[in-house]
Coordinates of C-alpha atoms in Angstrom, one line a residue:
Chain A
M1 CA 42.2 24.4 -13.5
S2 CA 44.7 22.9 -11.5
R3 CA 44.7 22.1 -7.9
A4 CA 46.1 24.9 -6.1
P5 CA 43.9 28.1 -8.0
R6 CA 40.8 25.9 -7.4
T7 CA 41.5 24.8 -3.7
L8 CA 42.2 28.7 -3.4
L9 CA 38.8 29.6 -4.9
M10 CA 36.8 27.1 -3.0
G11 CA 38.7 28.6 0.0
F12 CA 37.6 31.8 -0.5
F13 CA 33.9 30.9 -1.1
L14 CA 34.2 28.7 1.8
A15 CA 35.3 31.4 4.2
W16 CA 32.6 33.9 2.4
F17 CA 30.1 31.7 3.4
A18 CA 31.1 30.6 6.8
L19 CA 31.9 34.4 8.1
P20 CA 27.9 35.0 9.5
F21 CA 28.3 31.8 11.4
V22 CA 31.7 32.5 12.7
W23 CA 30.7 35.8 14.0
L24 CA 27.1 34.4 15.0
L25 CA 29.4 31.8 17.5
S26 CA 32.1 34.8 18.5
A27 CA 30.1 37.8 18.5
P28 CA 27.9 36.9 21.8
F29 CA 30.6 36.3 23.7
S30 CA 32.9 39.5 22.8
K31 CA 32.7 42.8 25.0
T32 CA 32.7 44.7 22.2
P33 CA 31.2 43.1 19.0
G34 CA 31.3 45.0 15.9
F35 CA 30.6 44.2 12.6
R36 CA 34.3 42.3 12.4
L37 CA 35.6 39.2 13.5
A38 CA 37.8 39.2 16.0
F39 CA 38.6 36.5 18.7
P40 CA 36.3 37.2 21.2
D41 CA 37.5 39.0 24.7
F42 CA 35.4 36.3 26.5
T43 CA 32.9 37.2 28.3
L44 CA 28.9 36.2 29.1
E45 CA 27.7 39.4 30.2
N46 CA 25.9 40.0 26.9
F47 CA 23.2 37.1 27.9
P48 CA 22.3 38.9 31.7
R49 CA 22.1 42.4 29.7
L50 CA 19.6 40.2 27.4
L51 CA 17.5 39.4 30.4
E52 CA 17.4 43.1 31.5
T53 CA 16.7 44.6 28.0
R54 CA 12.7 45.2 28.1
G55 CA 10.5 42.2 26.3
A56 CA 13.4 40.3 25.1
L57 CA 12.4 36.9 26.8
H58 CA 8.8 37.9 26.5
A59 CA 9.3 38.1 22.7
F60 CA 10.9 34.4 22.8
G61 CA 7.7 33.1 24.3
N62 CA 5.4 34.6 21.8
S63 CA 7.7 33.5 19.1
L64 CA 7.3 29.6 20.7
L65 CA 3.4 30.2 20.9
L66 CA 3.0 31.5 17.4
A67 CA 5.3 28.7 15.7
G68 CA 4.2 26.1 18.0
V69 CA 0.2 26.8 17.5
T70 CA 0.8 27.0 14.0
M71 CA 3.2 23.6 13.7
I72 CA 0.2 21.6 15.6
V73 CA -2.4 23.2 13.7
V74 CA -0.6 22.9 10.3
G75 CA 0.1 19.4 11.3
L76 CA -3.1 18.1 12.1
T77 CA -5.2 20.0 9.4
A78 CA -2.6 19.0 6.5
T79 CA -2.3 15.3 7.5
L80 CA -6.2 14.7 7.4
A81 CA -6.6 16.6 4.0
A82 CA -3.6 15.0 2.5
Y83 CA -5.0 11.7 3.8
A84 CA -8.3 12.4 2.0
L85 CA -6.9 13.9 -1.2
S86 CA -4.3 10.8 -1.6
R87 CA -7.1 8.0 -0.8
Q88 CA -10.3 9.3 -2.3
S89 CA -10.8 10.3 -5.7
F90 CA -13.7 12.6 -6.1
R91 CA -14.7 15.2 -8.7
G92 CA -12.4 18.0 -9.1
R93 CA -9.7 16.5 -7.1
D94 CA -7.2 17.5 -9.6
L95 CA -8.2 20.9 -9.5
V96 CA -7.7 21.1 -6.2
L97 CA -4.0 19.7 -6.2
Y98 CA -3.5 22.3 -8.8
L99 CA -4.8 25.3 -6.8
L100 CA -2.9 24.0 -3.9
V101 CA 0.7 24.3 -5.9
L102 CA -0.5 27.5 -6.8
F103 CA -1.5 29.0 -3.6
S104 CA 1.3 27.4 -1.7
S105 CA 3.8 30.1 -3.5
V106 CA 1.3 33.0 -3.6
V107 CA -0.8 33.5 -0.4
T108 CA 2.2 34.5 2.0
G109 CA 3.9 36.7 -0.4
V110 CA 4.5 40.4 -0.1
A111 CA 1.6 41.0 -2.7
A112 CA -0.7 39.5 -0.5
V113 CA -0.1 41.7 2.3
V114 CA -2.6 44.6 1.6
P115 CA -5.4 42.2 1.2
L116 CA -4.3 39.8 4.1
F117 CA -4.2 43.1 6.3
T118 CA -7.7 44.2 5.3
I119 CA -9.2 41.0 6.1
T120 CA -7.6 40.9 9.4
L121 CA -8.9 44.3 10.2
K122 CA -12.3 43.5 9.1
L123 CA -12.2 40.0 11.5
G124 CA -11.1 42.6 14.0
L125 CA -8.0 40.0 14.4
L126 CA -5.7 43.0 14.3
D127 CA -2.8 43.1 16.8
T128 CA -4.2 39.9 18.0
H129 CA -2.1 36.2 17.8
L130 CA -5.1 34.6 16.7
G131 CA -4.7 36.7 13.2
V132 CA -1.2 35.9 12.9
I133 CA -1.4 32.0 13.5
L134 CA -4.6 32.0 11.3
V135 CA -2.5 33.9 8.4
L136 CA 0.6 31.8 8.9
C137 CA -1.5 28.4 8.8
G138 CA -3.2 29.8 5.8
G139 CA 0.1 30.2 3.9
L140 CA 1.9 27.1 5.1
L141 CA -1.2 24.8 4.8
P142 CA -0.9 24.0 0.9
T143 CA 2.6 23.2 0.8
A144 CA 2.4 21.0 4.1
M145 CA -0.7 19.2 2.3
F146 CA 1.4 18.9 -0.7
V147 CA 4.3 17.2 0.8
I148 CA 2.4 15.0 3.1
K149 CA 0.0 13.9 0.7
D150 CA 3.1 13.0 -1.5
F151 CA 4.6 11.0 1.2
V152 CA 1.0 9.1 1.9
D153 CA 0.9 7.9 -1.6
G154 CA 4.1 6.1 -1.3
I155 CA 2.3 4.1 1.3
P156 CA 0.8 0.9 -0.2
R157 CA -2.7 0.8 0.5
A158 CA -2.7 -2.8 1.2
Y159 CA -2.0 -1.9 4.7
E160 CA -5.1 0.0 5.3
E161 CA -7.2 -2.6 3.5
A162 CA -5.8 -5.5 5.6
S163 CA -6.9 -3.1 8.8
L164 CA -10.4 -2.7 7.6
M165 CA -10.8 -6.6 7.1
D166 CA -9.4 -7.0 10.7
G167 CA -12.4 -5.0 11.2
A168 CA -10.8 -1.6 11.8
T169 CA -13.3 1.1 11.2
P170 CA -11.7 3.8 8.3
W171 CA -10.8 6.2 11.6
Q172 CA -9.3 3.4 13.6
T173 CA -7.6 2.4 10.3
F174 CA -6.1 6.1 9.6
R175 CA -5.1 6.1 13.6
N176 CA -3.8 2.8 13.8
V177 CA -2.0 2.2 10.8
A178 CA -2.0 5.2 8.1
L179 CA -0.9 7.8 10.7
P180 CA 2.2 5.7 12.0
L181 CA 3.3 5.1 8.7
S182 CA 3.3 8.4 8.1
T183 CA 5.2 9.7 10.7
G184 CA 8.4 10.5 9.0
G185 CA 6.2 12.9 6.6
L186 CA 4.9 14.7 9.6
A187 CA 7.9 15.2 11.1
V188 CA 9.4 17.0 8.2
V189 CA 6.5 19.1 7.9
S190 CA 6.1 19.9 11.2
L191 CA 10.0 20.9 11.2
L192 CA 9.4 22.9 8.1
T193 CA 6.1 24.5 9.5
F194 CA 7.5 25.3 12.6
V195 CA 10.7 26.8 11.2
S196 CA 8.7 29.2 8.5
A197 CA 6.7 30.4 11.5
W198 CA 9.5 30.8 13.8
D199 CA 11.4 32.9 10.9
N200 CA 8.7 34.8 9.3
F201 CA 9.0 38.5 10.1
L202 CA 6.7 40.2 7.6
I203 CA 3.3 38.7 8.6
P204 CA 3.7 39.6 12.6
Y205 CA 5.3 42.9 11.7
I206 CA 2.4 43.8 9.8
L207 CA -0.4 42.5 11.7
L208 CA 0.7 43.2 15.3
R209 CA 0.9 46.9 16.9
S210 CA 1.7 46.3 20.6
P211 CA 5.3 45.5 21.4
E212 CA 4.2 43.0 24.0
R213 CA 2.6 41.0 21.7
F214 CA 5.9 40.9 19.0
P215 CA 7.6 37.6 18.5
A216 CA 11.3 37.6 18.4
S217 CA 11.8 38.0 14.6
V218 CA 10.3 41.4 15.0
A219 CA 11.5 42.2 18.6
I220 CA 15.1 42.2 17.5
Y221 CA 14.3 45.2 15.3
S222 CA 13.7 47.2 18.4
F223 CA 17.4 46.7 19.9
F224 CA 18.6 49.8 18.2
N225 CA 19.3 53.5 19.8
E226 CA 17.7 56.8 18.9
L227 CA 20.1 57.1 16.2
G228 CA 19.3 53.7 14.5
L229 CA 22.8 52.2 15.7
P230 CA 21.9 48.7 16.8
F231 CA 22.8 47.3 20.7
L232 CA 25.5 44.8 19.0
N233 CA 26.2 43.2 22.4
V234 CA 22.4 42.4 22.9
L235 CA 21.8 41.9 19.3
A236 CA 24.6 39.2 18.8
A237 CA 23.1 37.2 22.3
Y238 CA 19.8 37.4 20.8
A239 CA 20.5 36.3 17.5
L240 CA 22.6 33.1 18.9
L241 CA 19.2 32.3 21.1
Y242 CA 17.1 33.0 18.2
T243 CA 18.7 29.5 16.5
L244 CA 18.7 27.5 19.0
P245 CA 14.8 26.2 19.3
V246 CA 15.2 25.5 15.5
L247 CA 18.5 23.5 15.8
A248 CA 16.9 21.6 19.0
L249 CA 14.1 20.4 17.0
Y250 CA 16.0 19.6 14.0
L251 CA 18.3 17.4 16.2
I252 CA 15.5 16.0 18.0
I253 CA 13.6 15.0 15.0
Q254 CA 16.7 13.3 13.5
K255 CA 17.5 11.5 16.6
V256 CA 14.0 10.3 16.9
F257 CA 13.3 9.3 13.0
G258 CA 17.0 8.7 11.8
F259 CA 17.2 10.6 8.6
E260 CA 19.0 13.8 7.5
L261 CA 17.1 16.7 6.1
Y262 CA 18.7 18.8 3.7
G263 CA 17.7 22.1 2.6
G264 CA 15.7 25.0 3.7
I265 CA 17.0 25.3 7.2
K266 CA 17.3 28.4 8.0
G267 CA 17.7 30.1 11.6
Chain B
M1 CA -19.7 -21.9 8.4
T2 CA -21.2 -19.5 5.6
R3 CA -23.3 -20.0 2.9
I4 CA -22.4 -17.0 0.1
R5 CA -25.1 -16.4 -2.6
M6 CA -24.0 -14.1 -5.5
D7 CA -26.7 -13.0 -7.5
A8 CA -26.1 -11.2 -11.1
L9 CA -22.8 -9.4 -9.5
T10 CA -21.8 -6.7 -12.1
R11 CA -18.7 -4.3 -11.8
R12 CA -18.3 -1.5 -14.0
F13 CA -15.5 0.9 -14.3
G14 CA -16.6 3.6 -16.4
T15 CA -17.3 2.1 -19.9
V16 CA -15.3 -1.4 -18.7
V17 CA -17.4 -4.2 -17.6
A18 CA -15.0 -5.9 -15.5
L19 CA -17.7 -8.4 -14.1
H20 CA -20.8 -9.5 -15.9
E21 CA -23.8 -10.8 -14.0
V22 CA -22.1 -13.3 -12.1
S23 CA -24.4 -15.4 -9.9
M24 CA -23.1 -18.6 -8.0
D25 CA -23.7 -20.1 -4.7
V26 CA -21.0 -21.2 -2.3
Q27 CA -21.9 -24.0 0.2
P28 CA -21.0 -23.6 4.0
G29 CA -17.1 -25.2 4.6
E30 CA -16.6 -25.5 1.2
F31 CA -13.3 -24.6 -0.3
F32 CA -14.1 -22.4 -3.1
T33 CA -11.6 -21.3 -5.9
L34 CA -11.9 -18.4 -8.4
L35 CA -9.3 -19.3 -11.3
G36 CA -8.6 -17.0 -14.2
P37 CA -5.9 -15.4 -16.1
S38 CA -5.3 -11.4 -15.4
G39 CA -8.2 -9.4 -16.2
S40 CA -11.0 -12.0 -15.7
G41 CA -12.4 -10.2 -13.1
K42 CA -11.7 -12.7 -10.1
S43 CA -9.8 -10.5 -7.9
T44 CA -12.6 -7.7 -8.9
L45 CA -15.1 -10.4 -7.2
L46 CA -12.9 -11.1 -4.8
R47 CA -12.5 -7.4 -3.4
I48 CA -16.5 -7.3 -3.6
L49 CA -16.8 -10.4 -1.5
A50 CA -14.4 -8.7 1.0
G51 CA -16.5 -5.4 0.9
L52 CA -13.4 -3.0 -0.5
D53 CA -15.5 -2.8 -3.6
A54 CA -19.2 -2.7 -4.3
P55 CA -21.0 -4.2 -7.1
S56 CA -22.3 -1.8 -9.8
D57 CA -25.4 -4.2 -9.9
G58 CA -26.6 -7.3 -8.2
R59 CA -26.8 -8.7 -4.7
L60 CA -24.8 -10.8 -2.4
H61 CA -25.9 -12.7 0.9
F62 CA -23.8 -14.4 3.2
D63 CA -26.6 -17.0 5.0
A64 CA -29.7 -14.7 5.0
D65 CA -28.1 -11.4 5.4
D66 CA -27.8 -9.1 2.3
V67 CA -24.5 -7.5 2.9
T68 CA -24.4 -5.8 -0.5
R69 CA -23.7 -2.7 1.1
V70 CA -22.4 -3.7 4.1
P71 CA -19.0 -2.3 4.8
A72 CA -15.8 -4.7 4.9
W73 CA -15.1 -3.7 8.5
Q74 CA -18.6 -5.2 9.5
R75 CA -18.6 -8.3 7.5
G76 CA -16.6 -10.6 9.8
V77 CA -14.4 -11.5 6.8
A78 CA -10.6 -12.3 7.0
M79 CA -8.5 -11.8 4.1
V80 CA -4.8 -13.1 3.2
F81 CA -3.3 -10.7 0.6
Q82 CA -0.9 -11.6 -2.1
N83 CA 2.0 -9.6 -0.2
Y84 CA 0.7 -10.4 3.1
A85 CA 0.0 -6.8 4.0
L86 CA 1.6 -7.0 7.4
Y87 CA 1.4 -4.0 9.4
P88 CA 5.6 -2.7 9.0
H89 CA 5.4 -0.7 12.2
M90 CA 4.2 -3.9 14.5
T91 CA 5.5 -6.5 15.7
V92 CA 4.4 -10.2 14.6
E93 CA 2.5 -10.6 18.3
Q94 CA 1.0 -7.3 17.5
N95 CA -0.2 -8.4 13.9
I96 CA -1.6 -11.2 14.6
G97 CA -3.7 -9.5 17.6
Y98 CA -4.6 -6.3 15.6
P99 CA -8.1 -7.8 14.8
L100 CA -8.9 -8.7 18.4
K101 CA -7.7 -5.7 19.6
I102 CA -9.7 -4.0 17.3
Q103 CA -12.7 -5.8 18.6
R104 CA -11.7 -4.8 22.5
T105 CA -11.0 -8.0 23.8
R106 CA -9.2 -8.1 26.9
W107 CA -5.2 -7.8 26.6
Y108 CA -5.0 -11.2 28.7
D109 CA -7.2 -12.7 26.1
I110 CA -5.4 -11.3 23.3
T111 CA -2.4 -12.7 24.4
K112 CA -3.2 -16.3 24.8
R113 CA -5.3 -16.3 21.7
V114 CA -2.2 -15.1 19.7
K115 CA 0.4 -17.7 21.5
E116 CA -2.3 -20.4 20.7
V117 CA -2.2 -19.4 17.0
A118 CA 1.3 -18.7 16.7
E119 CA 2.0 -22.4 18.4
A120 CA -0.4 -24.0 15.9
L121 CA 1.4 -22.1 12.7
Q122 CA 5.1 -22.6 14.0
I123 CA 5.8 -19.1 14.4
D124 CA 5.4 -18.6 18.0
H125 CA 9.5 -18.0 18.5
L126 CA 9.2 -15.0 16.2
L127 CA 6.5 -13.2 18.2
K128 CA 8.7 -10.1 19.1
R129 CA 10.1 -9.4 15.5
K130 CA 8.7 -7.0 13.2
P131 CA 7.7 -8.3 9.7
S132 CA 11.0 -6.9 7.8
Q133 CA 12.9 -9.3 10.1
I134 CA 11.5 -12.8 9.1
S135 CA 11.1 -14.8 6.0
G136 CA 8.7 -14.7 3.3
G137 CA 7.6 -18.2 4.0
Q138 CA 7.2 -16.8 7.9
Q139 CA 5.7 -13.6 6.6
Q140 CA 2.9 -15.6 4.8
R141 CA 2.5 -17.6 8.1
V142 CA 1.7 -14.7 10.1
A143 CA -0.6 -13.5 7.5
L144 CA -2.5 -16.7 8.2
A145 CA -2.3 -16.4 11.7
R146 CA -3.8 -13.0 11.8
A147 CA -6.9 -14.4 9.5
V148 CA -7.4 -17.0 11.9
A149 CA -7.2 -15.2 15.2
R150 CA -10.7 -13.9 15.5
K151 CA -12.4 -16.8 14.1
P152 CA -13.9 -15.1 11.0
R153 CA -17.1 -16.0 9.0
L154 CA -15.2 -16.5 6.0
F155 CA -11.8 -16.9 4.2
L156 CA -10.6 -14.9 1.4
F157 CA -7.2 -15.8 0.1
D158 CA -5.7 -13.6 -2.9
E159 CA -3.1 -15.3 -4.6
P160 CA -1.4 -16.0 -1.3
L161 CA 1.5 -18.4 -2.7
S162 CA 2.4 -16.1 -5.6
N163 CA 5.5 -14.8 -3.7
L164 CA 6.5 -18.1 -2.5
D165 CA 9.5 -19.9 -4.4
A166 CA 8.1 -23.0 -5.7
R167 CA 9.2 -25.7 -2.6
M168 CA 7.6 -23.3 -0.3
R169 CA 4.6 -23.2 -2.4
L170 CA 3.7 -26.9 -2.2
E171 CA 4.3 -26.5 1.6
A172 CA 2.2 -23.6 2.2
R173 CA -0.4 -25.2 0.1
S174 CA -1.3 -28.2 2.0
F175 CA -0.8 -26.0 4.9
I176 CA -3.8 -23.6 4.0
K177 CA -5.6 -26.7 3.1
K178 CA -5.4 -28.0 6.5
L179 CA -6.3 -24.8 8.4
Q180 CA -9.3 -24.2 6.3
R181 CA -10.4 -27.8 7.2
D182 CA -9.5 -27.6 10.9
E183 CA -11.3 -24.2 11.4
G184 CA -14.3 -25.3 9.4
V185 CA -14.5 -22.0 7.6
T186 CA -15.9 -21.2 4.1
A187 CA -13.1 -20.2 1.9
I188 CA -12.9 -18.5 -1.3
Y189 CA -9.4 -18.8 -2.9
V190 CA -8.3 -16.7 -6.1
T191 CA -5.3 -17.9 -8.1
H192 CA -4.5 -18.0 -11.8
D193 CA -2.6 -21.4 -11.3
Q194 CA -4.5 -24.3 -12.3
T195 CA -2.5 -26.7 -10.2
E196 CA -3.5 -24.7 -7.0
A197 CA -6.8 -24.5 -7.8
M198 CA -7.0 -28.4 -8.5
A199 CA -5.2 -29.2 -5.5
L200 CA -6.9 -27.1 -3.0
S201 CA -10.6 -26.9 -4.2
D202 CA -14.0 -28.5 -3.3
R203 CA -15.2 -26.8 -6.4
I204 CA -13.6 -24.5 -9.0
A205 CA -15.2 -21.1 -10.7
V206 CA -13.5 -20.3 -13.9
L207 CA -14.0 -16.8 -15.3
E208 CA -12.8 -15.2 -18.3
G209 CA -13.3 -11.7 -19.4
G210 CA -15.7 -11.1 -16.3
H211 CA -17.8 -13.8 -17.4
L212 CA -18.2 -16.9 -15.3
R213 CA -17.8 -19.9 -17.6
Q214 CA -18.2 -22.8 -15.2
V215 CA -18.6 -24.0 -11.9
G216 CA -17.7 -27.6 -10.7
A217 CA -15.5 -30.1 -8.9
P218 CA -12.1 -29.7 -10.0
R219 CA -12.3 -33.0 -11.8
E220 CA -15.7 -32.5 -13.3
V221 CA -13.9 -29.0 -14.7
Y222 CA -11.1 -30.8 -15.9
R223 CA -13.1 -33.8 -17.7
N224 CA -15.7 -31.8 -19.2
P225 CA -15.0 -28.4 -19.9
L226 CA -18.0 -26.3 -21.4
S227 CA -15.8 -24.3 -23.7
P228 CA -12.2 -24.4 -25.2
F229 CA -11.4 -21.8 -22.9
V230 CA -11.9 -24.0 -19.9
G231 CA -10.4 -26.8 -21.7
T232 CA -7.4 -25.0 -22.5
F233 CA -6.8 -23.2 -19.3
V234 CA -7.5 -25.9 -16.8
G235 CA -4.9 -28.8 -17.0
H236 CA -1.4 -28.9 -16.6
L237 CA -0.7 -29.7 -19.9
P238 CA -3.3 -27.8 -22.5
M239 CA -6.1 -29.5 -24.0
N240 CA -5.7 -30.3 -28.1
L241 CA -8.2 -28.4 -30.1
V242 CA -9.1 -30.2 -33.4
S243 CA -11.4 -30.1 -35.8
G244 CA -14.0 -32.6 -36.3
D245 CA -17.5 -33.5 -38.1
V246 CA -21.1 -34.5 -37.0
R247 CA -22.3 -37.5 -38.8
G248 CA -25.8 -38.3 -37.8
A249 CA -25.1 -39.1 -34.0
D250 CA -21.5 -39.4 -33.9
V251 CA -18.5 -37.0 -34.0
F252 CA -15.6 -38.1 -36.1
V253 CA -11.7 -36.8 -36.3
G254 CA -9.9 -38.1 -39.1
G255 CA -12.6 -40.6 -40.1
I256 CA -12.7 -42.1 -36.5
R257 CA -15.8 -41.9 -34.2
V258 CA -14.5 -39.9 -31.2
A259 CA -17.8 -39.2 -29.2
D260 CA -21.3 -38.5 -29.3
A261 CA -22.5 -35.4 -31.2
G262 CA -25.5 -34.3 -29.1
D263 CA -26.9 -31.1 -30.4
A264 CA -23.9 -30.5 -32.4
K265 CA -24.0 -30.2 -36.1
G266 CA -21.5 -30.0 -39.1
E267 CA -18.3 -28.5 -38.2
V268 CA -17.3 -28.8 -34.7
Q269 CA -14.4 -28.3 -32.5
V270 CA -13.4 -31.1 -30.7
G271 CA -11.1 -30.9 -27.3
V272 CA -8.8 -34.1 -26.6
R273 CA -6.4 -34.1 -23.5
P274 CA -2.7 -35.4 -24.1
E275 CA -3.3 -38.2 -21.6
D276 CA -6.6 -39.1 -23.8
A277 CA -4.6 -39.7 -27.1
R278 CA -2.1 -42.7 -27.4
W279 CA 0.6 -43.3 -29.9
T280 CA -0.1 -46.6 -30.9
D281 CA -0.9 -49.3 -33.9
H282 CA -4.2 -48.2 -34.8
G283 CA -6.9 -45.0 -35.0
V284 CA -6.1 -41.8 -36.9
P285 CA -2.9 -41.9 -39.3
S286 CA -0.3 -39.3 -38.2
R287 CA 3.3 -38.5 -38.1
V288 CA 5.6 -37.8 -35.4
L289 CA 7.3 -34.2 -35.5
Y290 CA 9.3 -33.8 -32.3
W291 CA 9.2 -35.1 -28.9
E292 CA 10.2 -34.1 -25.3
D293 CA 11.6 -36.0 -22.7
L294 CA 9.7 -35.4 -19.1
G295 CA 11.7 -38.2 -17.4
S296 CA 8.5 -40.1 -16.4
E297 CA 7.1 -40.2 -19.7
Y298 CA 7.5 -38.3 -23.4
L299 CA 5.4 -35.9 -24.7
L300 CA 5.1 -36.1 -28.3
T301 CA 3.9 -33.9 -31.3
V302 CA 2.5 -35.3 -33.9
D303 CA 0.8 -34.2 -37.3
M304 CA -2.2 -35.8 -37.2
Q305 CA -3.6 -35.3 -40.8
G306 CA -2.6 -31.5 -41.1
Q307 CA -3.5 -30.7 -37.6
Q308 CA -0.7 -30.5 -34.4
V309 CA -1.6 -32.8 -31.4
V310 CA 0.5 -33.4 -28.4
V311 CA 0.2 -36.9 -27.1
R312 CA 1.7 -38.0 -23.4
H313 CA 3.8 -41.6 -24.1
F314 CA 5.1 -43.8 -22.1
G315 CA 7.7 -46.0 -23.0
D316 CA 10.1 -45.7 -26.0
P317 CA 10.0 -42.6 -27.8
P318 CA 9.5 -43.2 -32.0
K319 CA 11.8 -41.2 -34.1
P320 CA 11.0 -38.0 -35.6
N321 CA 8.9 -38.6 -38.8
D322 CA 7.9 -41.9 -37.9
P323 CA 4.4 -43.0 -39.1
G324 CA 1.5 -44.4 -37.1
F325 CA -1.6 -43.7 -35.6
V326 CA -3.2 -41.6 -32.9
L327 CA -6.0 -43.3 -30.8
I328 CA -8.5 -40.7 -29.2
S329 CA -10.0 -42.5 -25.9
H330 CA -12.0 -39.4 -24.7
A331 CA -13.1 -36.1 -26.6
T332 CA -15.0 -33.2 -25.6
V333 CA -17.2 -31.8 -28.2
F334 CA -17.6 -28.0 -28.3
A335 CA -20.9 -27.0 -30.2
S336 CA -19.8 -23.5 -31.8

């Protein structure tokens, strides 16, 4: 292929993929946003309107709560589990690891929705944040454990052995040596966990009933009128706000740990 | 100063026996070396002494305490690792102070002791750096400082010189020796390098395939090896192994008497160090095959009645194929 047609083709695909992002940036500042691209007749009115919309901000708080708690629970438990899986060899370890891979792709899928609903119902956790957090954690833990284990595997054992020889108990060794050396992997996993929980629509949509408990990902679906037409002004502004926490987290982690994260980042 | 007693220490990994009923004592304040090739079980034994591994059978005592099941962190033992294992996320100062911090020493005392140790090891100008920002030799000193900082009851060294270049190695070797003397702490040193073992140790234990072959002072192990393996492994030039025969109370090589027979009978293996054989005008008739010039001396490889023997030679070298005689002044008889 000669240069001109190739550039043209690349340009076409680039525009194709860039359009939604341009919309995301332009629509929130437009007086009359539509499903088209136009240079915005600039306004900030959409954001105050968003504040007036019932439940909009509250849903944001719910999202932060769900994603935040899930991130902390998954980060803590996955680190401890991964450390044990990496450093301790015991009967059936390989089976456990195999199951981790298996379950990481199965548990939160659409296929599991009915059993998850039934279990949550029987535990009396339907329409509670705790129920959603538990299911999210269950779904995210296997992958998280696997990623952190892989990371811990790359840290030479000699550091921990040196610490034991220096008189530190295994717990002190974990806290003073293994954990600080694992922060990179922990940061990646925390970020991915937060994003997955923040993004998740299906689980809270199925398990929550009361609108005041909806996270942003579910609440966004209530911005429609009786005819099923979207309030585009509010929707666009909301969509922009919705991406911000993930973006901020990404930037913070990049700043602190100084590495790039590629792929899998959605907002 | 701690006395160590190893009592029939055995370590099995599945069906493999890495250590086979090793029993020996290490005296208080002694510099004791475990010497052996890879797979000899020397590192396994060191890890058992450290508490990083546990024996399958046998007991281990430090003085009167049975420490066989005491975990590493309660043994009060310091170890210098082959790759130093300095904590990469801590500064040199934090690395050296870490054992003290774990002991809940007061901050003021930690700072003081770290400074003191660092000055003694001439690394006090590096305290604020990270391990990745200093050279290999400096890292090694930091590892030594960390081991010394809290005054352990026992030093363990796991091939601490093998990552240094030749010059640094000589310097670090005398350094370790001096440090151990000054601190007066019992030290156990693992190496596969017999020169290091000879130079550093009060006593050497030679291991082969998980078996303890010989324990003794360097000179004793060198002069009177108990097996052909020890004879060839210890010594910077390998010992010559030739066949001899016992007649009466004497052992003969090439018709010349070389040693007392002791209990040996019939055909025996005889070990001769290159410096115990001389190229001269009487002895066993031989022929020069080739020689190497080492500057201070020549190494002659000679054919001694069908057996190849290496001989150290000072003075002018003979020419290849020159006939002559090999005179053996000292030989070790290995009864088979």
